[in-house]
PDB file of C-alpha atoms and ligand atoms in Angstrom:
ATOM      1  CA  MET A   1     -45.464  80.880  23.540  1.00  0.00           C
ATOM      2  CA  LEU A   2     -49.321  79.330  25.169  1.00  0.00           C
ATOM      3  CA  ASN A   3     -49.324  77.831  28.507  1.00  0.00           C
ATOM      4  CA  ILE A   4     -52.644  76.107  28.809  1.00  0.00           C
ATOM      5  CA  ILE A   5     -54.802  73.885  30.983  1.00  0.00           C
ATOM      6  CA  LEU A   6     -57.069  70.846  29.472  1.00  0.00           C
ATOM      7  CA  LEU A   7     -60.343  70.857  31.946  1.00  0.00           C
ATOM      8  CA  GLY A   8     -62.932  67.981  31.881  1.00  0.00           C
ATOM      9  CA  PRO A   9     -63.542  64.795  34.006  1.00  0.00           C
ATOM     10  CA  PRO A  10     -62.120  61.504  32.886  1.00  0.00           C
ATOM     11  CA  GLY A  11     -62.338  60.210  29.539  1.00  0.00           C
ATOM     12  CA  ALA A  12     -63.852  64.251  28.303  1.00  0.00           C
ATOM     13  CA  GLY A  13     -60.764  64.036  25.344  1.00  0.00           C
ATOM     14  CA  LYS A  14     -58.309  65.978  27.255  1.00  0.00           C
ATOM     15  CA  GLY A  15     -55.667  63.564  26.560  1.00  0.00           C
ATOM     16  CA  THR A  16     -56.621  63.297  22.949  1.00  0.00           C
ATOM     17  CA  GLN A  17     -56.613  67.028  22.597  1.00  0.00           C
ATOM     18  CA  ALA A  18     -53.622  67.310  24.246  1.00  0.00           C
ATOM     19  CA  ALA A  19     -52.060  64.973  22.057  1.00  0.00           C
ATOM     20  CA  ARG A  20     -53.070  66.770  19.223  1.00  0.00           C
ATOM     21  CA  LEU A  21     -52.062  70.232  19.869  1.00  0.00           C
ATOM     22  CA  GLN A  22     -48.165  68.438  21.125  1.00  0.00           C
ATOM     23  CA  ALA A  23     -47.460  67.429  17.733  1.00  0.00           C
ATOM     24  CA  ALA A  24     -49.238  70.825  15.368  1.00  0.00           C
ATOM     25  CA  ARG A  25     -47.579  73.417  17.761  1.00  0.00           C
ATOM     26  CA  GLY A  26     -44.709  72.282  19.599  1.00  0.00           C
ATOM     27  CA  MET A  27     -46.404  72.415  22.592  1.00  0.00           C
ATOM     28  CA  VAL A  28     -45.594  70.247  25.279  1.00  0.00           C
ATOM     29  CA  GLN A  29     -48.253  67.712  26.468  1.00  0.00           C
ATOM     30  CA  LEU A  30     -47.728  67.573  30.922  1.00  0.00           C
ATOM     31  CA  SER A  31     -50.409  64.742  31.745  1.00  0.00           C
ATOM     32  CA  THR A  32     -50.011  64.254  35.770  1.00  0.00           C
ATOM     33  CA  GLY A  33     -52.188  61.312  35.182  1.00  0.00           C
ATOM     34  CA  ASP A  34     -48.777  59.499  32.690  1.00  0.00           C
ATOM     35  CA  MET A  35     -46.470  60.944  35.030  1.00  0.00           C
ATOM     36  CA  LEU A  36     -47.660  59.142  37.629  1.00  0.00           C
ATOM     37  CA  ARG A  37     -48.072  55.650  35.998  1.00  0.00           C
ATOM     38  CA  GLU A  38     -45.070  55.833  34.673  1.00  0.00           C
ATOM     39  CA  ALA A  39     -44.062  56.426  38.210  1.00  0.00           C
ATOM     40  CA  VAL A  40     -46.203  53.663  39.029  1.00  0.00           C
ATOM     41  CA  ALA A  41     -44.484  51.208  36.141  1.00  0.00           C
ATOM     42  CA  ALA A  42     -40.940  52.273  37.434  1.00  0.00           C
ATOM     43  CA  GLY A  43     -42.026  51.207  41.041  1.00  0.00           C
ATOM     44  CA  THR A  44     -40.639  55.223  42.327  1.00  0.00           C
ATOM     45  CA  PRO A  45     -41.184  55.916  46.241  1.00  0.00           C
ATOM     46  CA  ILE A  46     -44.354  58.523  44.364  1.00  0.00           C
ATOM     47  CA  GLY A  47     -45.480  55.665  42.654  1.00  0.00           C
ATOM     48  CA  ARG A  48     -45.615  53.284  45.234  1.00  0.00           C
ATOM     49  CA  LYS A  49     -47.751  55.768  47.162  1.00  0.00           C
ATOM     50  CA  ALA A  50     -50.025  56.405  44.495  1.00  0.00           C
ATOM     51  CA  LYS A  51     -50.747  52.908  43.067  1.00  0.00           C
ATOM     52  CA  ALA A  52     -53.891  52.308  45.341  1.00  0.00           C
ATOM     53  CA  VAL A  53     -55.097  55.252  45.051  1.00  0.00           C
ATOM     54  CA  MET A  54     -55.154  55.450  41.483  1.00  0.00           C
ATOM     55  CA  GLU A  55     -56.703  52.287  41.511  1.00  0.00           C
ATOM     56  CA  ARG A  56     -59.188  53.408  43.134  1.00  0.00           C
ATOM     57  CA  GLY A  57     -60.280  56.214  41.156  1.00  0.00           C
ATOM     58  CA  GLU A  58     -59.456  58.807  44.383  1.00  0.00           C
ATOM     59  CA  LEU A  59     -56.514  61.760  43.998  1.00  0.00           C
ATOM     60  CA  VAL A  60     -53.296  61.818  44.730  1.00  0.00           C
ATOM     61  CA  SER A  61     -51.991  64.110  46.946  1.00  0.00           C
ATOM     62  CA  ASP A  62     -51.647  68.136  45.651  1.00  0.00           C
ATOM     63  CA  ALA A  63     -48.300  67.649  46.568  1.00  0.00           C
ATOM     64  CA  ILE A  64     -47.128  65.080  45.097  1.00  0.00           C
ATOM     65  CA  VAL A  65     -48.303  66.140  41.419  1.00  0.00           C
ATOM     66  CA  SER A  66     -47.640  70.072  42.269  1.00  0.00           C
ATOM     67  CA  ALA A  67     -43.697  68.660  42.687  1.00  0.00           C
ATOM     68  CA  LEU A  68     -44.415  66.613  39.379  1.00  0.00           C
ATOM     69  CA  ILE A  69     -45.625  69.505  37.412  1.00  0.00           C
ATOM     70  CA  GLY A  70     -43.170  71.441  38.657  1.00  0.00           C
ATOM     71  CA  GLU A  71     -40.178  69.063  37.533  1.00  0.00           C
ATOM     72  CA  ARG A  72     -41.687  69.364  34.168  1.00  0.00           C
ATOM     73  CA  LEU A  73     -41.704  72.582  33.318  1.00  0.00           C
ATOM     74  CA  ASP A  74     -38.142  72.774  34.390  1.00  0.00           C
ATOM     75  CA  ALA A  75     -37.574  70.300  31.510  1.00  0.00           C
ATOM     76  CA  ALA A  76     -39.762  72.318  28.956  1.00  0.00           C
ATOM     77  CA  ALA A  77     -38.425  75.880  29.547  1.00  0.00           C
ATOM     78  CA  GLU A  78     -38.620  76.920  26.532  1.00  0.00           C
ATOM     79  CA  GLN A  79     -41.983  75.841  25.237  1.00  0.00           C
ATOM     80  CA  GLY A  80     -45.519  76.146  25.751  1.00  0.00           C
ATOM     81  CA  ALA A  81     -47.443  74.066  28.100  1.00  0.00           C
ATOM     82  CA  ILE A  82     -50.491  72.244  27.983  1.00  0.00           C
ATOM     83  CA  PHE A  83     -51.775  70.931  31.301  1.00  0.00           C
ATOM     84  CA  ASP A  84     -54.030  67.841  30.975  1.00  0.00           C
ATOM     85  CA  GLY A  85     -55.423  66.056  34.233  1.00  0.00           C
ATOM     86  CA  PHE A  86     -54.108  69.314  36.218  1.00  0.00           C
ATOM     87  CA  PRO A  87     -55.358  71.098  38.730  1.00  0.00           C
ATOM     88  CA  ARG A  88     -57.735  69.365  39.558  1.00  0.00           C
ATOM     89  CA  THR A  89     -58.533  70.432  42.961  1.00  0.00           C
ATOM     90  CA  ARG A  90     -58.496  74.356  44.336  1.00  0.00           C
ATOM     91  CA  ALA A  91     -55.001  73.988  46.008  1.00  0.00           C
ATOM     92  CA  GLN A  92     -53.164  72.397  43.127  1.00  0.00           C
ATOM     93  CA  ALA A  93     -54.736  75.839  40.612  1.00  0.00           C
ATOM     94  CA  GLU A  94     -53.387  78.001  43.025  1.00  0.00           C
ATOM     95  CA  ALA A  95     -49.915  75.570  42.993  1.00  0.00           C
ATOM     96  CA  LEU A  96     -49.867  75.778  39.773  1.00  0.00           C
ATOM     97  CA  ASP A  97     -49.947  80.173  39.503  1.00  0.00           C
ATOM     98  CA  LEU A  98     -47.202  80.232  41.937  1.00  0.00           C
ATOM     99  CA  LEU A  99     -45.096  77.746  39.444  1.00  0.00           C
ATOM    100  CA  LEU A 100     -45.348  79.749  36.696  1.00  0.00           C
ATOM    101  CA  THR A 101     -45.465  82.629  38.030  1.00  0.00           C
ATOM    102  CA  GLU A 102     -41.684  81.545  39.636  1.00  0.00           C
ATOM    103  CA  ARG A 103     -40.902  80.970  36.491  1.00  0.00           C
ATOM    104  CA  GLY A 104     -41.758  83.950  34.328  1.00  0.00           C
ATOM    105  CA  ARG A 105     -44.509  82.391  32.743  1.00  0.00           C
ATOM    106  CA  LYS A 106     -48.587  82.861  33.117  1.00  0.00           C
ATOM    107  CA  LEU A 107     -51.544  81.019  32.057  1.00  0.00           C
ATOM    108  CA  ASP A 108     -53.313  82.031  29.086  1.00  0.00           C
ATOM    109  CA  GLN A 109     -56.505  79.992  28.747  1.00  0.00           C
ATOM    110  CA  VAL A 110     -58.204  77.422  30.139  1.00  0.00           C
ATOM    111  CA  ILE A 111     -60.613  75.030  28.081  1.00  0.00           C
ATOM    112  CA  GLU A 112     -63.162  73.147  30.038  1.00  0.00           C
ATOM    113  CA  LEU A 113     -64.328  70.051  27.770  1.00  0.00           C
ATOM    114  CA  ASP A 114     -68.107  69.461  28.443  1.00  0.00           C
ATOM    115  CA  VAL A 115     -69.614  65.854  28.153  1.00  0.00           C
ATOM    116  CA  ASP A 116     -72.737  64.312  29.270  1.00  0.00           C
ATOM    117  CA  GLU A 117     -72.051  61.848  32.127  1.00  0.00           C
ATOM    118  CA  ASP A 118     -73.541  58.593  30.189  1.00  0.00           C
ATOM    119  CA  ALA A 119     -71.289  59.636  27.567  1.00  0.00           C
ATOM    120  CA  LEU A 120     -68.192  59.249  29.128  1.00  0.00           C
ATOM    121  CA  VAL A 121     -68.653  55.645  30.296  1.00  0.00           C
ATOM    122  CA  GLU A 122     -68.881  54.486  27.094  1.00  0.00           C
ATOM    123  CA  ARG A 123     -65.938  56.527  25.917  1.00  0.00           C
ATOM    124  CA  ILE A 124     -63.588  54.843  29.020  1.00  0.00           C
ATOM    125  CA  VAL A 125     -64.208  51.434  29.005  1.00  0.00           C
ATOM    126  CA  GLY A 126     -63.711  51.554  24.863  1.00  0.00           C
ATOM    127  CA  ARG A 127     -60.316  53.617  25.614  1.00  0.00           C
ATOM    128  CA  PHE A 128     -56.915  51.611  24.556  1.00  0.00           C
ATOM    129  CA  SER A 129     -53.806  52.540  23.860  1.00  0.00           C
ATOM    130  CA  CYS A 130     -50.324  51.530  21.618  1.00  0.00           C
ATOM    131  CA  ALA A 131     -48.202  50.017  23.909  1.00  0.00           C
ATOM    132  CA  LYS A 132     -44.951  51.711  21.806  1.00  0.00           C
ATOM    133  CA  CYS A 133     -46.096  54.894  21.339  1.00  0.00           C
ATOM    134  CA  GLY A 134     -48.895  55.589  23.338  1.00  0.00           C
ATOM    135  CA  THR A 135     -50.942  57.183  20.986  1.00  0.00           C
ATOM    136  CA  GLY A 136     -54.663  56.814  22.254  1.00  0.00           C
ATOM    137  CA  TYR A 137     -57.695  54.694  20.765  1.00  0.00           C
ATOM    138  CA  HIS A 138     -61.005  53.674  21.062  1.00  0.00           C
ATOM    139  CA  ASP A 139     -62.678  50.862  19.912  1.00  0.00           C
ATOM    140  CA  VAL A 140     -65.893  52.587  18.358  1.00  0.00           C
ATOM    141  CA  PHE A 141     -64.591  56.306  18.172  1.00  0.00           C
ATOM    142  CA  ARG A 142     -61.507  56.343  17.191  1.00  0.00           C
ATOM    143  CA  PRO A 143     -60.352  52.869  16.072  1.00  0.00           C
ATOM    144  CA  THR A 144     -56.989  51.623  14.113  1.00  0.00           C
ATOM    145  CA  LYS A 145     -57.079  52.192  10.338  1.00  0.00           C
ATOM    146  CA  VAL A 146     -55.791  48.476   9.771  1.00  0.00           C
ATOM    147  CA  PRO A 147     -57.459  46.538  12.660  1.00  0.00           C
ATOM    148  CA  ALA A 148     -55.061  45.996  15.313  1.00  0.00           C
ATOM    149  CA  VAL A 149     -52.040  47.732  13.929  1.00  0.00           C
ATOM    150  CA  CYS A 150     -51.532  51.004  15.174  1.00  0.00           C
ATOM    151  CA  ASP A 151     -51.388  53.950  12.869  1.00  0.00           C
ATOM    152  CA  VAL A 152     -48.440  55.636  13.736  1.00  0.00           C
ATOM    153  CA  CYS A 153     -45.592  53.460  14.204  1.00  0.00           C
ATOM    154  CA  GLY A 154     -47.269  49.702  13.177  1.00  0.00           C
ATOM    155  CA  SER A 155     -46.980  48.001  16.447  1.00  0.00           C
ATOM    156  CA  THR A 156     -49.391  45.795  17.098  1.00  0.00           C
ATOM    157  CA  GLU A 157     -49.515  45.551  20.839  1.00  0.00           C
ATOM    158  CA  PHE A 158     -51.698  47.830  22.956  1.00  0.00           C
ATOM    159  CA  LYS A 159     -52.929  48.139  26.297  1.00  0.00           C
ATOM    160  CA  ARG A 160     -55.830  49.601  28.907  1.00  0.00           C
ATOM    161  CA  ARG A 161     -55.731  50.996  32.116  1.00  0.00           C
ATOM    162  CA  LYS A 162     -56.592  48.896  35.038  1.00  0.00           C
ATOM    163  CA  ASP A 163     -58.730  51.777  36.061  1.00  0.00           C
ATOM    164  CA  ASP A 164     -60.405  52.063  33.313  1.00  0.00           C
ATOM    165  CA  ASN A 165     -63.393  49.915  34.395  1.00  0.00           C
ATOM    166  CA  GLU A 166     -67.365  51.470  35.286  1.00  0.00           C
ATOM    167  CA  GLN A 167     -67.260  50.893  39.146  1.00  0.00           C
ATOM    168  CA  THR A 168     -63.909  53.293  39.106  1.00  0.00           C
ATOM    169  CA  VAL A 169     -65.004  55.649  36.680  1.00  0.00           C
ATOM    170  CA  ARG A 170     -67.611  56.622  38.841  1.00  0.00           C
ATOM    171  CA  THR A 171     -65.749  57.157  41.869  1.00  0.00           C
ATOM    172  CA  ARG A 172     -63.501  59.479  39.161  1.00  0.00           C
ATOM    173  CA  MET A 173     -66.395  61.022  37.816  1.00  0.00           C
ATOM    174  CA  ALA A 174     -67.175  61.456  41.825  1.00  0.00           C
ATOM    175  CA  GLU A 175     -63.843  63.331  42.706  1.00  0.00           C
ATOM    176  CA  TYR A 176     -64.415  65.642  39.354  1.00  0.00           C
ATOM    177  CA  ARG A 177     -67.487  66.839  40.459  1.00  0.00           C
ATOM    178  CA  ALA A 178     -66.651  67.390  43.916  1.00  0.00           C
ATOM    179  CA  LYS A 179     -62.945  68.721  44.319  1.00  0.00           C
ATOM    180  CA  THR A 180     -62.378  70.024  40.207  1.00  0.00           C
ATOM    181  CA  GLU A 181     -65.574  71.394  39.127  1.00  0.00           C
ATOM    182  CA  PRO A 182     -65.622  73.919  41.885  1.00  0.00           C
ATOM    183  CA  ILE A 183     -62.082  75.513  40.335  1.00  0.00           C
ATOM    184  CA  LEU A 184     -64.275  76.828  37.350  1.00  0.00           C
ATOM    185  CA  PRO A 185     -65.185  80.071  39.029  1.00  0.00           C
ATOM    186  CA  TYR A 186     -61.609  80.661  39.936  1.00  0.00           C
ATOM    187  CA  TYR A 187     -60.722  81.098  36.206  1.00  0.00           C
ATOM    188  CA  GLU A 188     -64.002  82.026  34.958  1.00  0.00           C
ATOM    189  CA  GLU A 189     -63.227  85.395  37.260  1.00  0.00           C
ATOM    190  CA  ARG A 190     -59.894  85.949  35.382  1.00  0.00           C
ATOM    191  CA  ARG A 191     -62.026  85.550  32.495  1.00  0.00           C
ATOM    192  CA  LEU A 192     -59.918  82.359  31.486  1.00  0.00           C
ATOM    193  CA  LEU A 193     -62.380  79.722  31.159  1.00  0.00           C
ATOM    194  CA  HIS A 194     -63.505  78.609  27.496  1.00  0.00           C
ATOM    195  CA  ARG A 195     -66.291  76.035  26.766  1.00  0.00           C
ATOM    196  CA  VAL A 196     -65.842  73.555  24.317  1.00  0.00           C
ATOM    197  CA  ASP A 197     -68.579  70.492  22.951  1.00  0.00           C
ATOM    198  CA  GLY A 198     -66.692  67.527  24.132  1.00  0.00           C
ATOM    199  CA  MET A 199     -69.720  65.814  22.436  1.00  0.00           C
ATOM    200  CA  ALA A 200     -68.554  66.760  19.301  1.00  0.00           C
ATOM    201  CA  PRO A 201     -66.303  64.738  17.416  1.00  0.00           C
ATOM    202  CA  ILE A 202     -62.697  64.809  17.655  1.00  0.00           C
ATOM    203  CA  ASP A 203     -61.825  67.161  14.643  1.00  0.00           C
ATOM    204  CA  GLN A 204     -64.385  69.212  15.626  1.00  0.00           C
ATOM    205  CA  VAL A 205     -63.725  69.765  19.330  1.00  0.00           C
ATOM    206  CA  ALA A 206     -59.969  69.893  17.527  1.00  0.00           C
ATOM    207  CA  ALA A 207     -60.826  72.700  15.413  1.00  0.00           C
ATOM    208  CA  GLU A 208     -62.551  74.668  18.396  1.00  0.00           C
ATOM    209  CA  ILE A 209     -59.719  74.207  20.349  1.00  0.00           C
ATOM    210  CA  ASP A 210     -57.667  76.009  17.458  1.00  0.00           C
ATOM    211  CA  VAL A 211     -60.368  79.127  17.170  1.00  0.00           C
ATOM    212  CA  ILE A 212     -59.617  79.821  21.252  1.00  0.00           C
ATOM    213  CA  LEU A 213     -55.976  79.695  20.839  1.00  0.00           C
ATOM    214  CA  ASP A 214     -55.951  81.639  17.810  1.00  0.00           C
ATOM    215  CA  GLY A 215     -57.246  84.204  19.729  1.00  0.00           C
ATOM    216  CA  ALA A 216     -60.889  84.654  17.492  1.00  0.00           C
ATOM    217  CA  VAL A 217     -62.785  83.876  20.748  1.00  0.00           C
TER     218      VAL A 217
HETATM  219  P1  ADP B   1     -58.243  60.766  32.995  1.00  0.00           P
HETATM  220  O1  ADP B   1     -57.766  60.796  31.903  1.00  0.00           O
HETATM  221  O2  ADP B   1     -59.413  59.487  32.766  1.00  0.00           O
HETATM  222  O3  ADP B   1     -59.287  61.607  33.289  1.00  0.00           O
HETATM  223  P2  ADP B   1     -55.746  60.613  34.590  1.00  0.00           P
HETATM  224  O4  ADP B   1     -54.982  59.941  33.400  1.00  0.00           O
HETATM  225  O5  ADP B   1     -55.655  61.782  34.283  1.00  0.00           O
HETATM  226  O6  ADP B   1     -57.346  59.859  34.006  1.00  0.00           O
HETATM  227  O7  ADP B   1     -55.836  60.003  35.822  1.00  0.00           O
HETATM  228  C1  ADP B   1     -55.678  58.935  36.079  1.00  0.00           C
HETATM  229  C2  ADP B   1     -55.740  58.758  37.730  1.00  0.00           C
HETATM  230  O8  ADP B   1     -54.444  59.398  38.327  1.00  0.00           O
HETATM  231  C3  ADP B   1     -56.744  59.900  38.310  1.00  0.00           C
HETATM  232  O9  ADP B   1     -57.806  59.441  38.989  1.00  0.00           O
HETATM  233  C4  ADP B   1     -55.847  59.732  40.200  1.00  0.00           C
HETATM  234  O10 ADP B   1     -55.441  59.097  40.379  1.00  0.00           O
HETATM  235  C5  ADP B   1     -54.450  60.425  39.527  1.00  0.00           C
HETATM  236  N1  ADP B   1     -53.882  61.450  38.903  1.00  0.00           N
HETATM  237  C6  ADP B   1     -53.886  62.292  38.124  1.00  0.00           C
HETATM  238  N2  ADP B   1     -53.615  63.559  38.011  1.00  0.00           N
HETATM  239  C7  ADP B   1     -53.682  63.968  39.274  1.00  0.00           C
HETATM  240  C8  ADP B   1     -54.065  65.413  39.932  1.00  0.00           C
HETATM  241  N3  ADP B   1     -53.795  65.654  39.079  1.00  0.00           N
HETATM  242  N4  ADP B   1     -54.246  65.679  41.137  1.00  0.00           N
HETATM  243  C9  ADP B   1     -54.949  64.360  41.529  1.00  0.00           C
HETATM  244  N5  ADP B   1     -54.401  63.196  41.079  1.00  0.00           N
HETATM  245  C10 ADP B   1     -54.314  62.655  39.776  1.00  0.00           C
HETATM  246  P1  ADP B   2     -59.510  62.088  29.077  1.00  0.00           P
HETATM  247  O1  ADP B   2     -57.998  62.648  28.931  1.00  0.00           O
HETATM  248  O2  ADP B   2     -59.972  63.280  28.969  1.00  0.00           O
HETATM  249  O3  ADP B   2     -59.632  61.116  29.867  1.00  0.00           O
HETATM  250  P2  ADP B   2     -59.172  60.707  26.478  1.00  0.00           P
HETATM  251  O4  ADP B   2     -58.836  61.873  25.064  1.00  0.00           O
HETATM  252  O5  ADP B   2     -58.009  59.759  26.684  1.00  0.00           O
HETATM  253  O6  ADP B   2     -59.857  61.658  27.544  1.00  0.00           O
HETATM  254  O7  ADP B   2     -60.621  59.912  25.455  1.00  0.00           O
HETATM  255  C1  ADP B   2     -61.102  59.200  26.252  1.00  0.00           C
HETATM  256  C2  ADP B   2     -61.581  58.336  25.172  1.00  0.00           C
HETATM  257  O8  ADP B   2     -62.876  58.447  24.260  1.00  0.00           O
HETATM  258  C3  ADP B   2     -60.735  57.591  24.104  1.00  0.00           C
HETATM  259  O9  ADP B   2     -60.497  56.480  24.465  1.00  0.00           O
HETATM  260  C4  ADP B   2     -60.398  58.837  23.068  1.00  0.00           C
HETATM  261  O10 ADP B   2     -60.514  57.834  21.877  1.00  0.00           O
HETATM  262  C5  ADP B   2     -62.007  58.465  22.792  1.00  0.00           C
HETATM  263  N1  ADP B   2     -62.324  60.527  21.925  1.00  0.00           N
HETATM  264  C6  ADP B   2     -61.786  61.622  22.478  1.00  0.00           C
HETATM  265  N2  ADP B   2     -62.601  62.360  22.375  1.00  0.00           N
HETATM  266  C7  ADP B   2     -63.782  62.234  21.775  1.00  0.00           C
HETATM  267  C8  ADP B   2     -64.695  62.723  21.166  1.00  0.00           C
HETATM  268  N3  ADP B   2     -64.633  63.941  21.010  1.00  0.00           N
HETATM  269  N4  ADP B   2     -65.793  61.609  20.922  1.00  0.00           N
HETATM  270  C9  ADP B   2     -65.389  60.408  20.588  1.00  0.00           C
HETATM  271  N5  ADP B   2     -64.546  59.978  21.441  1.00  0.00           N
HETATM  272  C10 ADP B   2     -63.575  60.669  21.736  1.00  0.00           C
HETATM  273 ZN1   ZN B   3     -48.103  53.393  18.050  1.00  0.00          ZN
END
């Protein structure tokens, strides 16, 4: 039962790769961004607190996201976990270690998707997903096979994230550089960190991740 982290700036491909791993390996994708968007949509107290912060592209508090992850880990006690978009700060990285240890689990690999910043804006601005099943697409890099029809569920309704605009992306990148990049050494020191070229096509990134998870690296 592997527990892994996917790290990388907004648009690096974390969600795309996590969804594939979830389907291919029976692991569970734990995306704090998805959890927070659900909370916002449901109008829960957490959602009401997080909404404006997310729309600005800033980080939600460490306590909130760590609590969300703890709940989901308990709900998926028998499955390997793919942490997608968590941790994003040193405090969250330490919280994750504790959450795992308390449950008799451990971190196996940390994969950083390395991408150049200019490409990220293009990726984020072209991102959309199926409104019914959540499958992620891109206008140019991952279009639906039949125009405007979801490959997976056949739905014709799609949505775009409110924070996927150039202005917010710049703030999110700055947050990544200031608060998330500094946690890389925390994992490097423990020899858990692997870098993957996130600029490669989606299938190639997936193949590189498979090699790492299968222990060949
Ligand atoms: P992306 O996939 O583009 O990196 P996410 O969906 O992971 O974005 O996150 C969207 C927003 O949700 C972030 O900009 C931030 O406001 C909030 N968020 C998600 N995960 C975290 C986290 N671990 N810590 C703090 N804020 C978070
Ligand atoms: P993240 O979760 O890191 O924010 P996503 O997985 O949502 O990133 O990817 C952002 C956008 O870029 C999506 O529209 C996705 O289809 C597309 N994408 C993901 N990986 C690649 C890739 N390797 N090459 C080109 N486009 C990609
Ligand atoms: Zn669908």
